Amino acid sequence: MFLSINNVNKSFTNKGNTELVLSDIQLDVKEGEFVSILGPSGCGKSTLLSIVAGLATATEGSIELSGKTIKGPGKERGMVFQQAALFPWLTVEENVMFPLLPDMSKKEAQQKALYYLQKVQLSSYTKHSPHEISGGMQQRVAIARALAMDPALLLMDEPFGALDEQTRSRLHEIVEDIFLETKKTILFVTHSIAEALKLSDRIVVMGTQPGTILDIIELDFPRPRSQSKEDLIVYEEKIQSLLKSEIDKVTEKEQNHAASR
Amino acid sequence: MQPAVKRIIFYVLLFAVWQGAVYAFEVSPSLLPAPTDVFVSLYEGFSNKTLLYDLLASFQRLFTGLAIALVLGLLLGVLLAKSKTADETLGSLILALQSVPSIVWLPLAIMWFGLNEMAVIFIVVLGATIVMTINVRTGIINVPPLFIKAAKTMNYRGFRLFRKVTIPASIPYAVTGIRLAWAFAWRALMAGELLSTGPGLGYSLRFASDFGDMSRVIAIMLMIMLIGIIVDLLFFQRVEKKVLKKWGLATE
Ligand SMILES: Nc1ncnc2c1ncn2[C@@H]1O[C@H](COP(=O)(O)OP(=O)(O)OP(=O)(O)O)[C@@H](O)[C@H]1O
Ligand SMILES: [Mg+2]
């Protein structure tokens, strides 16, 4: 398997209390697959992605990428965060060159950066500063920057969470194009059911407290998904009812907690 | 009305009242000279170049002290930000020293270095190093964790991560540190010169005062003020504004 997440547990210790955030996460992802992770806020989606990125370590279990156990961050995994996280002291172009510069000449890096900026339709903004472009554009630069490393696996943590609806759907198209063209494997965290249905080959639905995988939904529909709107409604309802019981669970817990005080 | 216009009117009025009061009450020039006398003294100082030499001498000391302080402050700031033990021990001492005006070290400095330039430079270095250290430390501690995380996913780590992300990310604080270091250094230098030895603006001020030449005293005070303002307003505030804007930290 390309990416195997094997029985991952993660707990945080806070002021003496140990809280289990991820419980027994088991997931295999094939090469070239687009997998979304969907779940209520606080279920550990970001935590899981950080562990795959190598920014955090699992308390138990392991993650393997092409047969190799992940021990830290690496160039074969690119990450896009909810905030663009562009470096303000660099231009758009220099930001995209940032992951390349240690390994190649400035000229080569510049050419590559331009190539990926073209992919996200920003080639005319190379010399701008991050603060001079909009949030959606910043996020596209962040995508170009992650792509520039040519990672085998692209991790995206609610990359469009902070954007408005129109910008979002425009970026969905860009991501889908990039996915189809580059055949990258993408692990995509979102809390939008529509977003997940539009983009994914499979949707991992997570429950919370602790974070577990509730269900994995296969979507065997042609792209673009707009053609299969009616068929997708069934899935939307299924996911909604899965998530609803989770949210009810959280609400109930909260009420019990409040009552016990 | 434009603030600049208001300001001009204010200063014209201030000088007029000053001049008028000196004439009306026949104030002795050894108590408060008229502004015209001050300007004459200022003009003389420039035409016979004594003020220029004083300025040059002061600046030389200032830049020596400031350069040492900035380097020291940078190193100490990095140390405090990176080592918890250093921060808890040395850091507390530096914070404590911050509340002591550096000029109170002069008697000790004179004992250690003698009544010479070294003692004055020591005072300058001390005052400026502390603010620089504190700002660099704050800057490094406040680097957004997201920047570090993002850089790590791009395979940056260790010293390269520090040089390419931590340092540039903390530049806004460092710039503020340099501006404050300059202000502290300038004040410490004047105090140090006033109380020890010259040549320099502070020393000439005391010299003029010993001879009861109050127009010259005030002329030098004006110089000290003008330089402070010019450097701060025309240089540091502009640089700071630009940096903050570029780093996306500007408030408006
Ligand atoms: N460094 C940490 N220390 C302690 N607890 C943490 C830490 N990081 C995350 N947690 C806890 O882990 C749980 C999951 O957090 P995580 O950020 O992974 O959730 P999420 O699913 O990404 O939520 P959202 O959709 O709101 O982004 C939360 O309860 C959070 O409080
Ligand atoms: Mg999250």
mmCIF file with all atom_site columns, N, CA and C and ligand atoms in Angstrom, chain A residues 42 45-47 82 157-158 189, ligand 2:
data_model
loop_
_atom_site.group_PDB
_atom_site.id
_atom_site.type_symbol
_atom_site.label_atom_id
_atom_site.label_alt_id
_atom_site.label_comp_id
_atom_site.label_asym_id
_atom_site.label_entity_id
_atom_site.label_seq_id
_atom_site.pdbx_PDB_ins_code
_atom_site.Cartn_x
_atom_site.Cartn_y
_atom_site.Cartn_z
_atom_site.occupancy
_atom_site.B_iso_or_equiv
_atom_site.pdbx_formal_charge
_atom_site.auth_seq_id
_atom_site.auth_comp_id
_atom_site.auth_asym_id
_atom_site.auth_atom_id
_atom_site.pdbx_PDB_model_num
ATOM   1  N  N  . GLY A 1 42  ? -12.654 19.360 16.258 1.00 0.00 ? 42  GLY A N  1
ATOM   2  C  CA . GLY A 1 42  ? -12.031 18.802 17.446 1.00 0.00 ? 42  GLY A CA 1
ATOM   3  C  C  . GLY A 1 42  ? -11.896 17.293 17.436 1.00 0.00 ? 42  GLY A C  1
ATOM   4  N  N  . LYS A 1 45  ? -8.690  15.776 13.206 1.00 0.00 ? 45  LYS A N  1
ATOM   5  C  CA . LYS A 1 45  ? -8.297  15.747 11.790 1.00 0.00 ? 45  LYS A CA 1
ATOM   6  C  C  . LYS A 1 45  ? -6.922  16.390 11.587 1.00 0.00 ? 45  LYS A C  1
ATOM   7  N  N  . SER A 1 46  ? -6.764  17.571 12.174 1.00 0.00 ? 46  SER A N  1
ATOM   8  C  CA . SER A 1 46  ? -5.472  18.256 12.028 1.00 0.00 ? 46  SER A CA 1
ATOM   9  C  C  . SER A 1 46  ? -4.359  17.462 12.686 1.00 0.00 ? 46  SER A C  1
ATOM   10 N  N  . THR A 1 47  ? -4.693  16.885 13.837 1.00 0.00 ? 47  THR A N  1
ATOM   11 C  CA . THR A 1 47  ? -3.697  16.084 14.549 1.00 0.00 ? 47  THR A CA 1
ATOM   12 C  C  . THR A 1 47  ? -3.231  14.919 13.672 1.00 0.00 ? 47  THR A C  1
ATOM   13 N  N  . GLN A 1 82  ? -4.485  25.651 6.758  1.00 0.00 ? 82  GLN A N  1
ATOM   14 C  CA . GLN A 1 82  ? -5.685  26.491 6.615  1.00 0.00 ? 82  GLN A CA 1
ATOM   15 C  C  . GLN A 1 82  ? -5.294  27.949 6.323  1.00 0.00 ? 82  GLN A C  1
ATOM   16 N  N  . ASP A 1 157 ? -4.918  20.693 4.914  1.00 0.00 ? 157 ASP A N  1
ATOM   17 C  CA . ASP A 1 157 ? -5.725  20.808 6.123  1.00 0.00 ? 157 ASP A CA 1
ATOM   18 C  C  . ASP A 1 157 ? -6.690  21.985 6.009  1.00 0.00 ? 157 ASP A C  1
ATOM   19 N  N  . GLU A 1 158 ? -7.915  21.703 5.657  1.00 0.00 ? 158 GLU A N  1
ATOM   20 C  CA . GLU A 1 158 ? -8.935  22.734 5.443  1.00 0.00 ? 158 GLU A CA 1
ATOM   21 C  C  . GLU A 1 158 ? -8.359  23.924 4.690  1.00 0.00 ? 158 GLU A C  1
ATOM   22 N  N  . VAL A 1 189 ? -8.302  17.409 4.373  1.00 0.00 ? 189 VAL A N  1
ATOM   23 C  CA . VAL A 1 189 ? -9.176  17.562 5.538  1.00 0.00 ? 189 VAL A CA 1
ATOM   24 C  C  . VAL A 1 189 ? -10.190 18.659 5.263  1.00 0.00 ? 189 VAL A C  1
HETATM 25 MG MG . MG  C 2 .   ? -8.124  21.334 12.274 1.00 0.00 ? 2   MG  C MG 1
#
